[in-house]
Amino acid sequence: MNEKLAKLLEAVEYGKVDQKSPYPPNLKGMDGAHELTQQALDAGIRPQDILEEALIPAMGNVGRKFSENKIFVPQMLMSAKAMGASMAHLKPFFASGKIKSRGTFVIGTVKGDLHDIGKNLVAMMVEGAGWTIVDLGVDVDAGRFLEALSKNPGAVVGLSALLTTTMTNMGEIVAKIKESTPDTVIMVGGAPVNMDFCRKIGADFYAPEPRGAVDFLNQLAS
Amino acid sequence: MHKLTIHSAGKVSSANVSRETILLDAIRYRGFMIYAPCGGKGSCGKCEVYVRDEGYVTSCLYTIEEDIEIVLPEPVEANILAAQYEYSRILPLSPGPASRLSDSPYGVAIDLGTTTLAFHFIRLATGTLLETSTVLNPQAKYGADVISRINYCITVPEGLLTLQSELIDVFNLQLSHFTEKSNISPDDIVKICICGNTTMLHILLGVNPGPLAFVPFTPVFCEERIVRASELKLFCNPLGEVKVLPSLAAYIGADIVAGIASLAPVPAHKNFLFIDVGTNGEIALITADRIWCCAAAAGPAFEGANIEHGMGALQGAINIYYGQNNFQTIGDTPPVGICGSGLIDLVADLLRSGYVSADGYMEEKFLVVPSERSGNGTAIYITPKDIREIQLAKSAIVSGINILLRRTSLTVDNIDALYLAGGFGNYIRKESAEAIGLIPTGLSEKVIPVGNTSGTGAILAVRSEKFDRYVSETLDSMEYTELSDDEDFALQFAINMGF
Ligand code: B12
Ligand code: FES
């Protein structure tokens, strides 16, 4: 693989945002995702290759290590930040169609709930898998999901809830979405949610952590 | 019909149950207490009971299909420490008009906790504390935390009534124990003061706690409520006064408000922290003119839930861990699990030895007690996932502290003391708490365990009407910070997860 892309992959996997960033300590002073992406573009590497050969595999490794419990929330967050720094350079190419997105993923924390740390991680990991993210934020009701779906037809929906009480709102949201667009694929997650609950409310998929979500989406896209 | 024979605390009872009844339900239905923190969802595995000829089973997943005989776990009394008086206010005796309802009036102070209830019986003529008794909250069978209880109230028909009656029944049991034992008439009990978290107080008064569990988390009531004992059908003087102390917000209840009001800090303590390291993780930063507070939602890890071999501060729990094969258990009985303070020690030790790295990574589970030395024949481990749970819980607390400090522009150096509320504070080894980062560096020397301050507050309220003033002063100076709206919280939370 191209040496620049290998370096970028490493920077994203270990959460090196930019040169100034003190994290991780062993990469101190080195170029981060921000600089390395610019260099890759300057060297004429295709944006699509930057995404597919550096960012996606880096975030894939992060997701795998997280699900194997080798890393935890802070490391995943730093990697996601590094990915974000790189993505900032790639955004124009998505807009111009030079990079093809794998699909659109609409995500939000359901009505009544404000917990968003897990939801944000899932959004970033899915973005790192090459998807376009529409993040509706927290305390999102069925109406706002429907609105987002009408603007992004065919998007996959992700619902997050962290409270045993707000989890029940998921059922209502799923029902409303399925009523208006029965083909919409809906994924649910959050600490109190499980597969049984997912089936009970008629959602399509449950994943305990981001990796499962990414694998499922990739299957859909392929 | 099948016959269910239950062995519990040396007694045997039997009953007929209809076919296909879930064992957990059958046990509960017959009035036995059983620890079921996930509320019978089959996810926590803590509701185990022993079935003769079959071994241990998860009772909420077990359907009764034949005659069976079961043995319930020993009803170990929760080990809750009596209130500590050293740092609490001393007020002149003035129990108020209710005391005129009897020639020899008595009062009861109740700390209504999510997990445990503490009852303090007081002779109002002298203010003497005659007896303290603690029992587990009978609602525990419907779930460990307040959210599960609220969920029960809003999803099960008559759920609120069921949970309210559970409380009234246990109150009445305690009241009648006391009147019988002290040979007094129920009419002599004329004043009852109650502290607890906002959810418990809603349920006690039969007020729907539903709104507490959804944005914007608005309580139906926060103010002090006084009702006649007859309205709650309590076994005491029907005209007796039942006072429910005021709360501040959905997650800063009367337990915290009265707890802070009950403190008499030494004058040298100008700025100090008050923390309840429980599931809701309430934190207050007390300064000369304001009391800044928040609820950090730490979760129940330090109460032993979500931890594979975790348990409450019950008999047989490892509560102090000095190093490999060197630990202490509650009641000095063979170890059966690890409680909060033991967990903190253990993680601190594993960090020192490098078994757990600073980012919380642990390659393999660690054997704490081999099966042959444990009290129930099962080896006790701490797992990599347990470490992650501890990271979440401790980070929530430290992040809450940091956010409050930021609000006041104070730093850890400006903090003169850290008052730790709850039984937990009495066992916790400060060095360990600092080593795992539950307490900010530099504060461990300033930790003062103050015991059950909610109970102390209730006692003061029974003894003296003057306490009302301290409660309202406290309430007036409290400034609630909603961490959900805090831009910094998520980042703080991630940073503080490291050890
Ligand atoms: C951090 C936290 C908060 C923060 C939230 C900050 C924020 N911006 O999100 C603050 C302090 C504000 C907070 C407030 C409250 N909290 Co809170 N909080 C927690 C805590 C400590 C950690 C949650 C967390 O972020 N975990 C880390 C993330 C990464 O994990 P995660 O969210 O589960 O997400 C992972 C997976 O679930 C999955 N996932 C998540 N979403 C999705 C979506 C999809 C589609 C998929 C596929 C996967 C997926 O992927 C993620 C990565 O693996 C937990 C307790 C604990 N120890 O776990 C309590 C906890 C969740 N909170 C709780 C409560 C009750 C509250 C409050 C209502 C009351 C209170 N103060 O106690 C309030 C207000 C509610 C609100 N904000 O909505 C309870 C819930 C209890 C229950 N039975 O439901 C808990 C369990 C603590 C407790 N008291 O027992 N809380
Ligand atoms: S597994 Fe039975 S109560 Fe949790």
Short mmCIF file of N, CA, C and O in Angstrom, two decimals, chain A residues 69-75 77 81 111-117 139 163-169, chain B residues 41 147 150-151 154 213-215 217 359 361 384-385 388 391-392 484-485 489-491 493-494 497:
data_model
loop_
_atom_site.label_atom_id
_atom_site.label_comp_id
_atom_site.label_asym_id
_atom_site.label_seq_id
_atom_site.Cartn_x
_atom_site.Cartn_y
_atom_site.Cartn_z
N ASN A 69 -12.98 -5.62 23.22
CA ASN A 69 -12.68 -5.00 24.51
C ASN A 69 -11.21 -4.62 24.68
O ASN A 69 -10.72 -4.46 25.79
N LYS A 70 -10.49 -4.47 23.56
CA LYS A 70 -9.08 -4.06 23.67
C LYS A 70 -8.98 -2.56 23.86
O LYS A 70 -8.03 -2.07 24.48
N ILE A 71 -9.92 -1.83 23.29
CA ILE A 71 -9.96 -0.39 23.51
C ILE A 71 -11.34 -0.02 24.03
O ILE A 71 -12.25 -0.85 24.00
N PHE A 72 -11.48 1.22 24.50
CA PHE A 72 -12.76 1.62 25.07
C PHE A 72 -13.18 2.98 24.51
O PHE A 72 -12.60 3.48 23.56
N VAL A 73 -14.18 3.56 25.12
CA VAL A 73 -14.79 4.79 24.61
C VAL A 73 -13.76 5.90 24.27
O VAL A 73 -13.82 6.46 23.18
N PRO A 74 -12.81 6.21 25.15
CA PRO A 74 -11.92 7.33 24.84
C PRO A 74 -11.11 7.11 23.56
O PRO A 74 -11.01 8.01 22.73
N GLN A 75 -10.57 5.88 23.39
CA GLN A 75 -9.77 5.62 22.20
C GLN A 75 -10.64 5.70 20.94
O GLN A 75 -10.22 6.22 19.92
N LEU A 77 -13.27 7.42 20.55
CA LEU A 77 -13.62 8.81 20.33
C LEU A 77 -12.47 9.56 19.65
O LEU A 77 -12.68 10.35 18.73
N LYS A 81 -12.39 11.32 16.06
CA LYS A 81 -11.99 12.72 15.86
C LYS A 81 -10.96 12.82 14.74
O LYS A 81 -11.02 13.71 13.89
N LYS A 111 -37.20 10.14 21.59
CA LYS A 111 -37.97 11.06 22.40
C LYS A 111 -37.86 10.74 23.90
O LYS A 111 -37.94 9.60 24.31
N GLY A 112 -37.66 11.78 24.69
CA GLY A 112 -37.62 11.62 26.13
C GLY A 112 -36.22 11.42 26.68
O GLY A 112 -35.99 11.51 27.88
N ASP A 113 -35.26 11.14 25.80
CA ASP A 113 -33.91 10.76 26.24
C ASP A 113 -32.88 11.74 25.71
O ASP A 113 -33.01 12.22 24.57
N LEU A 114 -31.88 12.05 26.53
CA LEU A 114 -30.84 12.97 26.09
C LEU A 114 -29.47 12.31 26.01
O LEU A 114 -28.48 12.97 25.69
N HIS A 115 -29.38 11.03 26.34
CA HIS A 115 -28.06 10.37 26.30
C HIS A 115 -27.59 10.28 24.85
O HIS A 115 -28.30 9.73 24.02
N ASP A 116 -26.41 10.81 24.58
CA ASP A 116 -25.99 10.76 23.17
C ASP A 116 -24.58 10.25 22.94
O ASP A 116 -24.10 10.23 21.81
N ILE A 117 -23.88 9.85 23.98
CA ILE A 117 -22.48 9.46 23.79
C ILE A 117 -22.39 8.20 22.92
O ILE A 117 -21.64 8.15 21.94
N ASP A 139 -33.64 13.46 21.88
CA ASP A 139 -35.06 13.75 22.14
C ASP A 139 -35.82 13.87 20.81
O ASP A 139 -36.56 14.83 20.61
N LEU A 163 -32.51 4.71 28.43
CA LEU A 163 -33.35 4.57 29.62
C LEU A 163 -34.40 3.49 29.37
O LEU A 163 -34.96 3.41 28.28
N THR A 164 -34.66 2.70 30.38
CA THR A 164 -35.67 1.65 30.26
C THR A 164 -37.02 2.25 29.88
O THR A 164 -37.84 1.61 29.25
N THR A 165 -37.23 3.49 30.32
CA THR A 165 -38.51 4.14 30.04
C THR A 165 -38.60 4.66 28.60
O THR A 165 -39.59 4.43 27.92
N THR A 166 -37.54 5.34 28.15
CA THR A 166 -37.61 5.93 26.80
C THR A 166 -37.49 4.86 25.72
O THR A 166 -37.94 5.07 24.60
N MET A 167 -36.91 3.73 26.11
CA MET A 167 -36.81 2.61 25.20
C MET A 167 -38.18 2.25 24.63
O MET A 167 -38.30 1.89 23.47
N THR A 168 -39.22 2.41 25.45
CA THR A 168 -40.56 2.06 24.97
C THR A 168 -41.03 3.01 23.85
O THR A 168 -41.84 2.63 23.04
N ASN A 169 -40.46 4.23 23.82
CA ASN A 169 -40.81 5.15 22.72
C ASN A 169 -40.32 4.65 21.37
O ASN A 169 -40.80 5.07 20.33
N LYS B 41 -35.74 -9.72 33.91
CA LYS B 41 -35.58 -9.76 32.46
C LYS B 41 -34.63 -10.88 32.03
O LYS B 41 -34.39 -11.07 30.84
N ILE B 147 -35.43 4.23 37.71
CA ILE B 147 -36.03 4.19 36.38
C ILE B 147 -36.85 2.91 36.20
O ILE B 147 -37.96 2.93 35.66
N ILE B 150 -40.06 3.38 38.04
CA ILE B 150 -40.97 4.28 37.32
C ILE B 150 -41.58 3.52 36.16
O ILE B 150 -42.78 3.59 35.89
N ASN B 151 -40.74 2.76 35.48
CA ASN B 151 -41.21 1.98 34.35
C ASN B 151 -42.34 1.04 34.78
O ASN B 151 -43.33 0.88 34.09
N ILE B 154 -45.55 2.95 35.16
CA ILE B 154 -46.24 3.44 33.97
C ILE B 154 -46.60 2.33 32.98
O ILE B 154 -47.36 2.56 32.06
N ALA B 213 -39.06 10.39 34.37
CA ALA B 213 -38.19 9.53 33.56
C ALA B 213 -38.12 9.94 32.10
O ALA B 213 -37.61 9.20 31.28
N PHE B 214 -38.66 11.08 31.76
CA PHE B 214 -38.59 11.56 30.37
C PHE B 214 -38.20 13.04 30.37
O PHE B 214 -38.57 13.77 31.29
N VAL B 215 -37.49 13.44 29.34
CA VAL B 215 -37.21 14.87 29.16
C VAL B 215 -38.53 15.65 29.29
O VAL B 215 -39.53 15.20 28.74
N PHE B 217 -37.76 15.89 32.53
CA PHE B 217 -37.56 15.41 33.91
C PHE B 217 -38.13 16.35 34.96
O PHE B 217 -37.43 16.79 35.87
N ASP B 359 -5.33 2.57 30.56
CA ASP B 359 -6.50 2.82 29.73
C ASP B 359 -7.62 1.82 30.02
O ASP B 359 -8.64 1.80 29.32
N TYR B 361 -7.39 -1.49 29.97
CA TYR B 361 -7.30 -2.77 29.26
C TYR B 361 -6.82 -3.87 30.20
O TYR B 361 -5.89 -3.70 30.98
N PRO B 384 -12.67 -8.34 32.39
CA PRO B 384 -12.38 -7.11 31.64
C PRO B 384 -13.62 -6.22 31.51
O PRO B 384 -13.52 -5.00 31.58
N LYS B 385 -14.78 -6.83 31.37
CA LYS B 385 -15.99 -6.03 31.23
C LYS B 385 -16.32 -5.30 32.54
O LYS B 385 -16.79 -4.16 32.54
N ARG B 388 -14.52 -2.11 32.63
CA ARG B 388 -15.16 -1.09 31.80
C ARG B 388 -16.33 -0.46 32.56
O ARG B 388 -16.54 0.76 32.50
N GLN B 391 -15.00 1.94 34.96
CA GLN B 391 -14.55 3.16 34.29
C GLN B 391 -15.71 4.11 34.05
O GLN B 391 -15.60 5.31 34.28
N LEU B 392 -16.84 3.57 33.58
CA LEU B 392 -18.00 4.42 33.31
C LEU B 392 -18.49 5.08 34.59
O LEU B 392 -18.75 6.29 34.64
N SER B 484 -26.99 16.96 31.28
CA SER B 484 -27.37 16.62 29.90
C SER B 484 -27.17 17.82 28.98
O SER B 484 -26.94 17.66 27.79
N ASP B 485 -27.30 19.02 29.52
CA ASP B 485 -27.18 20.22 28.69
C ASP B 485 -25.75 20.73 28.65
O ASP B 485 -25.47 21.74 28.02
N PHE B 489 -19.60 17.91 29.11
CA PHE B 489 -19.69 16.65 29.83
C PHE B 489 -19.13 15.46 29.06
O PHE B 489 -18.32 14.70 29.58
N ALA B 490 -19.55 15.31 27.80
CA ALA B 490 -19.15 14.12 27.05
C ALA B 490 -17.62 14.02 26.94
O ALA B 490 -17.05 12.94 27.12
N LEU B 491 -16.97 15.15 26.70
CA LEU B 491 -15.52 15.14 26.57
C LEU B 491 -14.87 14.79 27.91
O LEU B 491 -14.01 13.92 28.00
N PHE B 493 -16.17 13.18 30.29
CA PHE B 493 -16.51 11.79 30.59
C PHE B 493 -15.53 10.85 29.90
O PHE B 493 -15.07 9.87 30.49
N ALA B 494 -15.18 11.16 28.65
CA ALA B 494 -14.23 10.31 27.92
C ALA B 494 -12.84 10.43 28.54
O ALA B 494 -12.17 9.43 28.79
N MET B 497 -12.19 8.58 31.90
CA MET B 497 -12.33 7.13 31.96
C MET B 497 -11.00 6.43 32.21
O MET B 497 -10.95 5.31 32.69
#
